[in-house]
Amino acid sequence: MTETSEGIVKTTDLKFYYGSNQALFGIDANITKGKVTALIGPSGCGKSTFLRTLNRMNDYIPGSRLEGKVEVDGADIYSSKVDLALLRKRVGMVFQRSNPFPKSIFENIAYGPRIHGEKNKETLSGIVETSLKNADLWKEVKDRLNDSALELSGGQQQRLCIARALAVEPEVLLMDEPASALDPRSTARIEDLISELRGNYTIIIVTHNMQQASRVSDFTCFFLEGRLVETAKTKQIFTRPECKETEDYITGRFG
């Protein structure tokens, strides 16, 4: 496991259970600040479960439990003192399928800042514009902000969801296979957007597409059967992996 000196998300001996079924086994990870980290591995390997532990989305699953530690900027996010609303402001998430609210485009973006206390209409308008620009959507929707977000195409809806996450100025953006339901053109737009956001945000993306991981990420983590087998710079993972299991997966021998 390659450690990095500028970690923003760190897990120590992380174990996770769905009832009596253990899904994660002793995960030690250190995610580099301002970089894109891809989580790869076969279906059911634990990568999405791991991703959801990083902003406590698994808390909603009855009977689930976690052991070990998850830290963001050195703070234990599973402490009883943690405010979940503030945690999810700092650690945003974009899901596999776009999930815009049944509201206007404007209200989708303004929703987060509003629930965190922003009431000024001019300020909200600025946040909406900036967020849509950051998600490469402003030019397409600037004249239809009062239209329903549900009228947008699938690719536009996913970029809207990214803009909605960015509106509350997160430090970390979690993306769970954000392009898997999109056509190739929309997928390319999402990949370009990830590259543009690099540096301003720490991005952790689950992807089943190894070519996508190699294109968009700086670091790659390979998961297998609930274990983190190997973490390294993406180029090394795809050209000189240290572990045989990683090499076998990368070369298509299983998965």
Coordinates of C-alpha atoms in Angstrom, one line a residue:
M1 CA 0.0 0.0 0.0
T2 CA 1.5 3.3 -1.1
E3 CA 1.1 6.0 1.6
T4 CA 0.9 9.7 0.6
S5 CA 1.9 12.7 2.7
E6 CA -1.1 14.9 1.8
G7 CA -3.9 12.6 2.8
I8 CA -7.3 14.2 3.4
V9 CA -9.3 10.9 3.8
K10 CA -7.8 8.2 5.8
T11 CA -9.1 4.8 7.0
T12 CA -7.5 2.6 9.6
D13 CA -8.3 -1.1 10.0
L14 CA -11.8 -0.4 8.5
K15 CA -14.2 -3.3 8.7
F16 CA -17.9 -3.2 7.6
Y17 CA -20.7 -5.6 8.1
Y18 CA -24.2 -6.0 6.7
G19 CA -25.7 -7.9 9.6
S20 CA -23.6 -11.0 10.0
N21 CA -22.0 -10.7 6.5
Q22 CA -18.6 -8.9 6.5
A23 CA -18.1 -6.8 3.4
L24 CA -14.8 -5.0 4.2
F25 CA -11.8 -6.4 5.9
G26 CA -9.2 -4.2 7.5
I27 CA -9.0 -1.4 4.9
D28 CA -6.0 1.0 5.4
A29 CA -6.3 3.8 2.9
N30 CA -4.9 7.3 2.5
I31 CA -6.5 9.4 -0.2
T32 CA -4.4 12.2 -1.6
K33 CA -5.8 15.8 -1.4
G34 CA -6.6 17.5 -4.6
K35 CA -6.2 14.3 -6.7
V36 CA -8.6 11.9 -8.4
T37 CA -8.5 8.4 -6.9
A38 CA -10.3 5.5 -8.8
L39 CA -11.6 2.5 -7.0
I40 CA -11.7 -0.6 -9.2
G41 CA -12.4 -4.3 -8.8
P42 CA -15.0 -6.9 -9.8
S43 CA -18.6 -6.6 -8.9
G44 CA -19.2 -7.2 -5.2
C45 CA -15.6 -6.5 -4.2
G46 CA -16.6 -3.8 -1.7
K47 CA -15.6 -0.6 -3.5
S48 CA -19.0 1.0 -3.4
T49 CA -19.5 0.0 0.3
F50 CA -16.1 1.5 1.0
L51 CA -17.1 4.7 -0.8
R52 CA -20.3 5.1 1.2
T53 CA -18.4 4.7 4.5
L54 CA -16.7 8.0 3.7
N55 CA -19.8 10.1 4.3
R56 CA -21.7 7.7 6.4
M57 CA -24.3 6.8 3.7
N58 CA -24.3 3.2 5.0
D59 CA -25.8 4.5 8.2
Y60 CA -29.2 4.2 6.6
I61 CA -28.9 0.4 6.1
P62 CA -30.6 -1.6 9.0
G63 CA -28.2 -3.9 10.8
S64 CA -25.1 -2.5 9.3
R65 CA -22.1 -1.7 11.5
L66 CA -18.5 -0.4 11.2
E67 CA -15.3 -1.1 13.0
G68 CA -12.1 0.9 12.7
K69 CA -11.6 4.5 11.9
V70 CA -12.5 6.9 9.1
E71 CA -10.9 10.4 9.2
V72 CA -11.4 13.5 7.1
D73 CA -8.8 16.1 7.7
G74 CA -7.7 14.2 10.8
A75 CA -11.2 14.1 12.4
D76 CA -13.0 10.9 13.1
I77 CA -16.3 11.1 11.2
Y78 CA -17.9 8.3 13.2
S79 CA -17.6 10.3 16.4
S80 CA -20.9 10.8 18.2
K81 CA -20.2 14.5 18.0
V82 CA -20.2 14.7 14.2
D83 CA -23.0 16.7 12.6
L84 CA -24.1 14.5 9.6
A85 CA -25.4 17.5 7.6
L86 CA -22.1 19.3 7.9
L87 CA -20.2 16.1 7.1
R88 CA -22.1 15.6 3.9
K89 CA -21.5 19.3 3.1
R90 CA -17.8 18.6 3.3
V91 CA -18.0 15.2 1.6
G92 CA -20.5 15.4 -1.3
M93 CA -21.7 12.5 -3.4
V94 CA -22.9 11.8 -6.9
F95 CA -24.7 8.6 -7.5
Q96 CA -24.7 6.1 -10.3
R97 CA -28.1 7.3 -11.6
S98 CA -28.9 11.0 -11.7
N99 CA -31.4 12.0 -9.0
P100 CA -32.5 15.6 -9.6
F101 CA -35.2 16.9 -7.3
P102 CA -38.6 17.4 -8.9
K103 CA -37.9 21.2 -8.8
S104 CA -36.6 23.8 -11.2
I105 CA -33.0 23.8 -12.3
F106 CA -32.3 26.8 -10.1
E107 CA -33.9 25.3 -7.0
N108 CA -31.9 22.1 -7.4
I109 CA -28.7 24.0 -7.0
A110 CA -29.9 26.5 -4.4
Y111 CA -31.4 23.8 -2.2
G112 CA -28.1 22.9 -0.4
P113 CA -26.9 26.5 0.3
R114 CA -30.4 27.3 1.6
I115 CA -30.6 24.5 4.1
H116 CA -27.2 25.6 5.3
G117 CA -28.5 29.1 6.0
E118 CA -28.0 31.1 2.9
K119 CA -31.1 33.3 2.3
N120 CA -29.8 36.2 0.1
K121 CA -31.3 35.9 -3.4
E122 CA -28.4 37.6 -5.1
T123 CA -25.9 35.4 -3.3
L124 CA -27.9 32.3 -4.2
S125 CA -28.1 33.4 -7.9
G126 CA -24.3 33.7 -7.9
I127 CA -23.8 30.3 -6.3
V128 CA -26.2 28.7 -8.9
E129 CA -24.3 30.3 -11.8
T130 CA -20.9 29.4 -10.5
S131 CA -21.9 25.8 -9.7
L132 CA -23.4 25.3 -13.1
K133 CA -20.3 26.8 -14.8
N134 CA -18.1 24.5 -12.7
A135 CA -20.2 21.5 -13.9
D136 CA -20.0 22.7 -17.6
L137 CA -23.8 23.2 -17.8
W138 CA -24.3 26.9 -17.5
K139 CA -24.4 27.7 -21.3
E140 CA -26.9 25.0 -21.9
V141 CA -29.4 26.0 -19.1
K142 CA -28.8 29.7 -18.3
D143 CA -32.0 30.7 -20.2
R144 CA -34.2 28.0 -18.6
L145 CA -33.3 28.1 -14.9
N146 CA -37.0 28.0 -14.0
D147 CA -37.7 24.9 -16.1
S148 CA -38.0 21.5 -14.3
A149 CA -34.7 19.7 -13.9
L150 CA -36.5 16.5 -15.0
E151 CA -36.8 17.9 -18.5
L152 CA -33.0 17.7 -18.9
S153 CA -31.3 14.8 -20.8
G154 CA -29.6 12.1 -18.8
G155 CA -26.2 13.5 -19.2
Q156 CA -27.4 17.0 -18.3
Q157 CA -29.1 15.7 -15.2
Q158 CA -25.9 14.0 -14.0
R159 CA -24.0 17.2 -14.5
L160 CA -26.8 19.0 -12.6
C161 CA -26.3 16.6 -9.8
I162 CA -22.6 17.4 -9.8
A163 CA -23.4 21.1 -9.8
R164 CA -25.7 20.5 -6.9
A165 CA -23.0 18.8 -4.9
L166 CA -20.5 21.6 -5.7
A167 CA -22.9 24.3 -4.6
V168 CA -22.1 23.7 -0.9
E169 CA -18.4 23.8 -1.6
P170 CA -17.3 20.3 -0.5
E171 CA -13.7 19.4 0.1
V172 CA -14.3 15.8 -1.2
L173 CA -16.5 14.6 -4.0
L174 CA -17.5 10.9 -4.0
M175 CA -18.7 9.6 -7.4
D176 CA -20.3 6.1 -7.6
E177 CA -20.0 5.0 -11.2
P178 CA -21.3 8.4 -12.3
A179 CA -21.2 7.6 -16.1
S180 CA -22.3 4.0 -16.2
A181 CA -25.9 4.8 -17.2
L182 CA -24.9 7.4 -19.9
D183 CA -24.2 7.3 -23.6
P184 CA -20.5 7.6 -24.8
R185 CA -20.8 11.3 -25.6
S186 CA -22.2 12.1 -22.1
T187 CA -19.6 9.9 -20.5
A188 CA -16.9 11.8 -22.2
R189 CA -18.4 15.1 -20.9
I190 CA -18.3 13.7 -17.4
E191 CA -14.7 12.5 -17.7
D192 CA -13.7 15.9 -19.0
L193 CA -15.4 17.5 -16.1
I194 CA -13.6 15.3 -13.6
S195 CA -10.3 16.4 -15.2
E196 CA -11.3 20.1 -14.9
L197 CA -12.3 19.7 -11.2
R198 CA -9.0 18.0 -10.3
G199 CA -6.9 20.1 -7.9
N200 CA -9.9 22.1 -6.6
Y201 CA -11.5 19.0 -5.1
T202 CA -10.4 15.6 -3.9
I203 CA -12.4 13.2 -6.0
I204 CA -12.9 9.5 -5.3
I205 CA -14.6 7.6 -8.1
V206 CA -15.9 4.0 -8.2
T207 CA -15.8 2.7 -11.8
H208 CA -16.3 -0.7 -13.4
N209 CA -14.5 0.7 -16.5
M210 CA -10.8 0.3 -16.3
Q211 CA -10.2 2.4 -19.3
Q212 CA -12.1 5.2 -17.6
A213 CA -10.0 4.8 -14.4
S214 CA -6.8 5.0 -16.5
R215 CA -8.0 8.2 -18.2
V216 CA -9.3 10.2 -15.3
S217 CA -7.4 9.2 -12.1
D218 CA -4.1 10.0 -10.5
F219 CA -4.2 7.1 -8.1
T220 CA -6.0 3.7 -8.3
C221 CA -7.1 1.4 -5.5
F222 CA -7.8 -2.2 -6.5
F223 CA -10.4 -4.1 -4.3
L224 CA -11.0 -7.8 -4.2
E225 CA -13.3 -9.7 -1.9
G226 CA -13.7 -6.9 0.5
R227 CA -9.9 -6.2 0.8
L228 CA -7.8 -3.4 -0.6
V229 CA -5.2 -5.3 -2.5
E230 CA -3.1 -2.5 -3.9
T231 CA -2.9 1.3 -4.1
A232 CA -0.5 3.2 -6.3
K233 CA -0.3 5.9 -9.0
T234 CA -2.6 4.9 -11.8
K235 CA 0.2 4.5 -14.3
Q236 CA 2.0 2.0 -12.1
I237 CA -1.2 0.0 -11.4
F238 CA -1.9 -0.4 -15.1
T239 CA 1.7 -1.0 -16.2
R240 CA 3.7 -2.4 -13.2
P241 CA 1.3 -3.7 -10.5
E242 CA 3.0 -5.2 -7.5
C243 CA 0.4 -7.8 -6.7
K244 CA -0.5 -10.8 -9.0
E245 CA -4.2 -10.4 -8.2
T246 CA -4.0 -6.8 -9.6
E247 CA -2.2 -8.0 -12.7
D248 CA -4.7 -10.8 -13.3
Y249 CA -7.6 -8.4 -13.0
I250 CA -6.1 -5.7 -15.2
T251 CA -5.2 -8.2 -17.9
G252 CA -8.8 -9.6 -17.9
R253 CA -8.0 -13.0 -16.4
F254 CA -11.0 -12.6 -14.1
G255 CA -13.7 -10.0 -13.2

